[in-house]
Amino acid sequence: MTERRQSQPLLTITALFVAALALVAGAISFAHMRELALHHDQLGWKSYAFPISVDGLEIVASLYLVAQRRAGRPTGWVPWAALIVGTAASLAANAAAGGADSIGKVLAGWPALSMLVSIKLLFSMLDHDGGEDDQRTIRRDDQRTSSTVPDAPGPVRR
């Protein structure tokens, strides 16, 4: 049995626990931000949309970063800025729901940080190549080799 197969159950269990943590942290964060929205007269659908738009920004930015990395393309600054702004907004909104005392603010703010870390860990695990030698090689299209394509440039035969 290869080392990769032996570690597969551990990777699966880890991914499940990381996903569960993200789900729990996201649920707490959602509840805190919805309470904050309701407290500030954002009623009806807006009280549900606010937390989705804040924490959703973190998730979308993370997914975009993974997709760009897998494609071998540069990520640019926008998704990183979105991730930072989304995390800061989530932390601020959660802390605001924690009341006036500092312990309440820290307790209420914790899910925002927990969600960010768990989402990044989960997406890093999903982004893992899983190759035998555990190394990534990115080749441009003009650097790929094929037995049906001649190495030297020449006319195209039909």
C-alpha positions as YAML, in Angstrom:
chain: A
units: angstrom
residues:
- id: 1
  name: MET
  ca: [0.00, 0.00, 0.00]
- id: 2
  name: THR
  ca: [1.43, 3.38, -0.95]
- id: 3
  name: GLU
  ca: [1.97, 6.19, 1.47]
- id: 4
  name: ARG
  ca: [-0.67, 8.24, -0.36]
- id: 5
  name: ARG
  ca: [-3.32, 5.53, 0.14]
- id: 6
  name: GLN
  ca: [-2.42, 5.20, 3.81]
- id: 7
  name: SER
  ca: [-2.89, 8.94, 4.32]
- id: 8
  name: GLN
  ca: [-6.21, 9.11, 2.40]
- id: 9
  name: PRO
  ca: [-8.41, 8.28, 5.44]
- id: 10
  name: LEU
  ca: [-6.58, 10.93, 7.48]
- id: 11
  name: LEU
  ca: [-7.07, 13.50, 4.71]
- id: 12
  name: THR
  ca: [-10.75, 12.64, 4.44]
- id: 13
  name: ILE
  ca: [-11.30, 12.92, 8.21]
- id: 14
  name: THR
  ca: [-9.37, 16.20, 8.29]
- id: 15
  name: ALA
  ca: [-11.43, 17.64, 5.43]
- id: 16
  name: LEU
  ca: [-14.66, 16.63, 7.18]
- id: 17
  name: PHE
  ca: [-13.64, 18.27, 10.46]
- id: 18
  name: VAL
  ca: [-12.40, 21.42, 8.73]
- id: 19
  name: ALA
  ca: [-15.67, 21.64, 6.76]
- id: 20
  name: ALA
  ca: [-17.69, 21.08, 9.96]
- id: 21
  name: LEU
  ca: [-15.78, 23.86, 11.72]
- id: 22
  name: ALA
  ca: [-16.41, 26.19, 8.79]
- id: 23
  name: LEU
  ca: [-20.11, 25.33, 8.91]
- id: 24
  name: VAL
  ca: [-20.42, 25.94, 12.67]
- id: 25
  name: ALA
  ca: [-18.40, 29.16, 12.57]
- id: 26
  name: GLY
  ca: [-20.39, 30.33, 9.55]
- id: 27
  name: ALA
  ca: [-23.70, 29.61, 11.31]
- id: 28
  name: ILE
  ca: [-22.67, 31.57, 14.41]
- id: 29
  name: SER
  ca: [-21.34, 34.42, 12.28]
- id: 30
  name: PHE
  ca: [-24.56, 34.43, 10.25]
- id: 31
  name: ALA
  ca: [-26.67, 34.62, 13.43]
- id: 32
  name: HIS
  ca: [-24.57, 37.46, 14.89]
- id: 33
  name: MET
  ca: [-24.73, 39.50, 11.70]
- id: 34
  name: ARG
  ca: [-28.45, 38.90, 11.27]
- id: 35
  name: GLU
  ca: [-29.06, 40.09, 14.84]
- id: 36
  name: LEU
  ca: [-26.96, 43.18, 14.08]
- id: 37
  name: ALA
  ca: [-28.91, 43.84, 10.88]
- id: 38
  name: LEU
  ca: [-32.24, 43.50, 12.67]
- id: 39
  name: HIS
  ca: [-31.02, 45.80, 15.46]
- id: 40
  name: HIS
  ca: [-30.31, 48.43, 12.81]
- id: 41
  name: ASP
  ca: [-33.74, 48.11, 11.13]
- id: 42
  name: GLN
  ca: [-32.63, 45.94, 8.20]
- id: 43
  name: LEU
  ca: [-35.82, 43.90, 8.19]
- id: 44
  name: GLY
  ca: [-37.06, 41.01, 6.09]
- id: 45
  name: TRP
  ca: [-34.84, 39.63, 3.34]
- id: 46
  name: LYS
  ca: [-32.16, 42.28, 4.01]
- id: 47
  name: SER
  ca: [-31.44, 40.79, 7.44]
- id: 48
  name: TYR
  ca: [-30.65, 37.47, 5.72]
- id: 49
  name: ALA
  ca: [-28.79, 38.98, 2.76]
- id: 50
  name: PHE
  ca: [-26.39, 41.04, 4.87]
- id: 51
  name: PRO
  ca: [-24.53, 38.12, 6.48]
- id: 52
  name: ILE
  ca: [-24.50, 36.21, 3.20]
- id: 53
  name: SER
  ca: [-22.93, 39.18, 1.42]
- id: 54
  name: VAL
  ca: [-20.25, 39.62, 4.09]
- id: 55
  name: ASP
  ca: [-19.16, 36.01, 4.69]
- id: 56
  name: GLY
  ca: [-19.95, 35.15, 1.08]
- id: 57
  name: LEU
  ca: [-17.29, 37.62, -0.02]
- id: 58
  name: GLU
  ca: [-14.67, 35.60, 1.88]
- id: 59
  name: ILE
  ca: [-15.86, 32.34, 0.31]
- id: 60
  name: VAL
  ca: [-16.00, 33.76, -3.23]
- id: 61
  name: ALA
  ca: [-12.54, 35.32, -2.89]
- id: 62
  name: SER
  ca: [-11.11, 32.03, -1.59]
- id: 63
  name: LEU
  ca: [-12.71, 30.02, -4.40]
- id: 64
  name: TYR
  ca: [-11.39, 32.46, -6.98]
- id: 65
  name: LEU
  ca: [-7.86, 32.21, -5.55]
- id: 66
  name: VAL
  ca: [-8.00, 28.40, -5.72]
- id: 67
  name: ALA
  ca: [-9.36, 28.44, -9.29]
- id: 68
  name: GLN
  ca: [-6.68, 30.86, -10.49]
- id: 69
  name: ARG
  ca: [-3.93, 28.90, -8.80]
- id: 70
  name: ARG
  ca: [-5.12, 25.62, -10.31]
- id: 71
  name: ALA
  ca: [-5.20, 27.24, -13.74]
- id: 72
  name: GLY
  ca: [-1.65, 28.52, -13.26]
- id: 73
  name: ARG
  ca: [-2.79, 32.13, -13.64]
- id: 74
  name: PRO
  ca: [-1.84, 35.07, -11.41]
- id: 75
  name: THR
  ca: [-4.46, 35.96, -8.82]
- id: 76
  name: GLY
  ca: [-4.10, 39.73, -8.85]
- id: 77
  name: TRP
  ca: [-4.83, 41.99, -5.92]
- id: 78
  name: VAL
  ca: [-8.65, 42.15, -6.09]
- id: 79
  name: PRO
  ca: [-9.41, 38.72, -4.56]
- id: 80
  name: TRP
  ca: [-6.85, 39.31, -1.80]
- id: 81
  name: ALA
  ca: [-8.38, 42.72, -1.06]
- id: 82
  name: ALA
  ca: [-11.86, 41.14, -1.07]
- id: 83
  name: LEU
  ca: [-10.69, 38.46, 1.35]
- id: 84
  name: ILE
  ca: [-9.20, 41.05, 3.71]
- id: 85
  name: VAL
  ca: [-12.19, 43.40, 3.51]
- id: 86
  name: GLY
  ca: [-14.67, 40.53, 3.92]
- id: 87
  name: THR
  ca: [-12.82, 39.21, 6.95]
- id: 88
  name: ALA
  ca: [-12.54, 42.67, 8.52]
- id: 89
  name: ALA
  ca: [-16.24, 43.35, 7.93]
- id: 90
  name: SER
  ca: [-17.22, 39.96, 9.35]
- id: 91
  name: LEU
  ca: [-15.01, 40.46, 12.40]
- id: 92
  name: ALA
  ca: [-16.37, 43.96, 13.00]
- id: 93
  name: ALA
  ca: [-20.00, 42.90, 12.57]
- id: 94
  name: ASN
  ca: [-19.59, 39.87, 14.83]
- id: 95
  name: ALA
  ca: [-17.79, 41.89, 17.49]
- id: 96
  name: ALA
  ca: [-20.50, 44.57, 17.34]
- id: 97
  name: ALA
  ca: [-23.08, 41.89, 18.14]
- id: 98
  name: GLY
  ca: [-21.07, 40.95, 21.24]
- id: 99
  name: GLY
  ca: [-22.34, 43.73, 23.44]
- id: 100
  name: ALA
  ca: [-20.47, 46.43, 25.33]
- id: 101
  name: ASP
  ca: [-17.88, 44.41, 27.27]
- id: 102
  name: SER
  ca: [-14.58, 43.31, 25.74]
- id: 103
  name: ILE
  ca: [-15.02, 39.60, 26.56]
- id: 104
  name: GLY
  ca: [-18.38, 39.58, 24.77]
- id: 105
  name: LYS
  ca: [-16.81, 41.26, 21.73]
- id: 106
  name: VAL
  ca: [-13.95, 38.73, 21.61]
- id: 107
  name: LEU
  ca: [-16.35, 35.79, 22.00]
- id: 108
  name: ALA
  ca: [-18.66, 37.13, 19.31]
- id: 109
  name: GLY
  ca: [-15.77, 37.98, 16.97]
- id: 110
  name: TRP
  ca: [-14.12, 34.57, 17.22]
- id: 111
  name: PRO
  ca: [-16.37, 32.80, 14.66]
- id: 112
  name: ALA
  ca: [-15.32, 35.28, 11.96]
- id: 113
  name: LEU
  ca: [-11.66, 34.34, 12.42]
- id: 114
  name: SER
  ca: [-12.46, 30.67, 12.82]
- id: 115
  name: MET
  ca: [-14.45, 30.71, 9.59]
- id: 116
  name: LEU
  ca: [-11.66, 32.44, 7.67]
- id: 117
  name: VAL
  ca: [-9.03, 29.95, 8.82]
- id: 118
  name: SER
  ca: [-11.24, 26.91, 8.28]
- id: 119
  name: ILE
  ca: [-12.29, 28.07, 4.79]
- id: 120
  name: LYS
  ca: [-8.67, 28.72, 3.80]
- id: 121
  name: LEU
  ca: [-7.60, 25.32, 5.16]
- id: 122
  name: LEU
  ca: [-10.45, 23.53, 3.40]
- id: 123
  name: PHE
  ca: [-9.77, 25.24, 0.08]
- id: 124
  name: SER
  ca: [-6.05, 24.54, 0.45]
- id: 125
  name: MET
  ca: [-6.88, 20.86, 0.90]
- id: 126
  name: LEU
  ca: [-9.15, 20.95, -2.16]
- id: 127
  name: ASP
  ca: [-6.43, 22.71, -4.13]
- id: 128
  name: HIS
  ca: [-3.94, 19.96, -3.32]
- id: 129
  name: ASP
  ca: [-2.75, 18.35, -6.54]
- id: 130
  name: GLY
  ca: [-2.53, 14.85, -5.11]
- id: 131
  name: GLY
  ca: [0.25, 13.78, -7.47]
- id: 132
  name: GLU
  ca: [2.53, 10.88, -6.67]
- id: 133
  name: ASP
  ca: [5.58, 13.05, -6.12]
- id: 134
  name: ASP
  ca: [3.55, 15.85, -4.51]
- id: 135
  name: GLN
  ca: [5.11, 18.49, -6.76]
- id: 136
  name: ARG
  ca: [3.32, 20.81, -9.14]
- id: 137
  name: THR
  ca: [4.62, 21.48, -12.60]
- id: 138
  name: ILE
  ca: [2.97, 24.17, -14.63]
- id: 139
  name: ARG
  ca: [3.76, 24.16, -18.32]
- id: 140
  name: ARG
  ca: [2.66, 26.60, -20.93]
- id: 141
  name: ASP
  ca: [0.81, 25.09, -23.88]
- id: 142
  name: ASP
  ca: [3.82, 25.63, -26.14]
- id: 143
  name: GLN
  ca: [6.03, 23.64, -23.73]
- id: 144
  name: ARG
  ca: [3.94, 20.49, -23.58]
- id: 145
  name: THR
  ca: [5.17, 17.42, -25.36]
- id: 146
  name: SER
  ca: [3.23, 14.85, -27.29]
- id: 147
  name: SER
  ca: [4.19, 11.85, -29.37]
- id: 148
  name: THR
  ca: [1.90, 13.08, -32.15]
- id: 149
  name: VAL
  ca: [3.35, 16.59, -32.31]
- id: 150
  name: PRO
  ca: [6.83, 17.03, -33.83]
- id: 151
  name: ASP
  ca: [9.44, 18.72, -31.64]
- id: 152
  name: ALA
  ca: [10.61, 21.02, -34.43]
- id: 153
  name: PRO
  ca: [8.29, 23.65, -35.87]
- id: 154
  name: GLY
  ca: [7.24, 22.99, -39.40]
- id: 155
  name: PRO
  ca: [4.28, 23.04, -41.73]
- id: 156
  name: VAL
  ca: [1.01, 21.58, -40.54]
- id: 157
  name: ARG
  ca: [0.14, 18.35, -42.37]
- id: 158
  name: ARG
  ca: [-3.44, 17.55, -43.16]
...
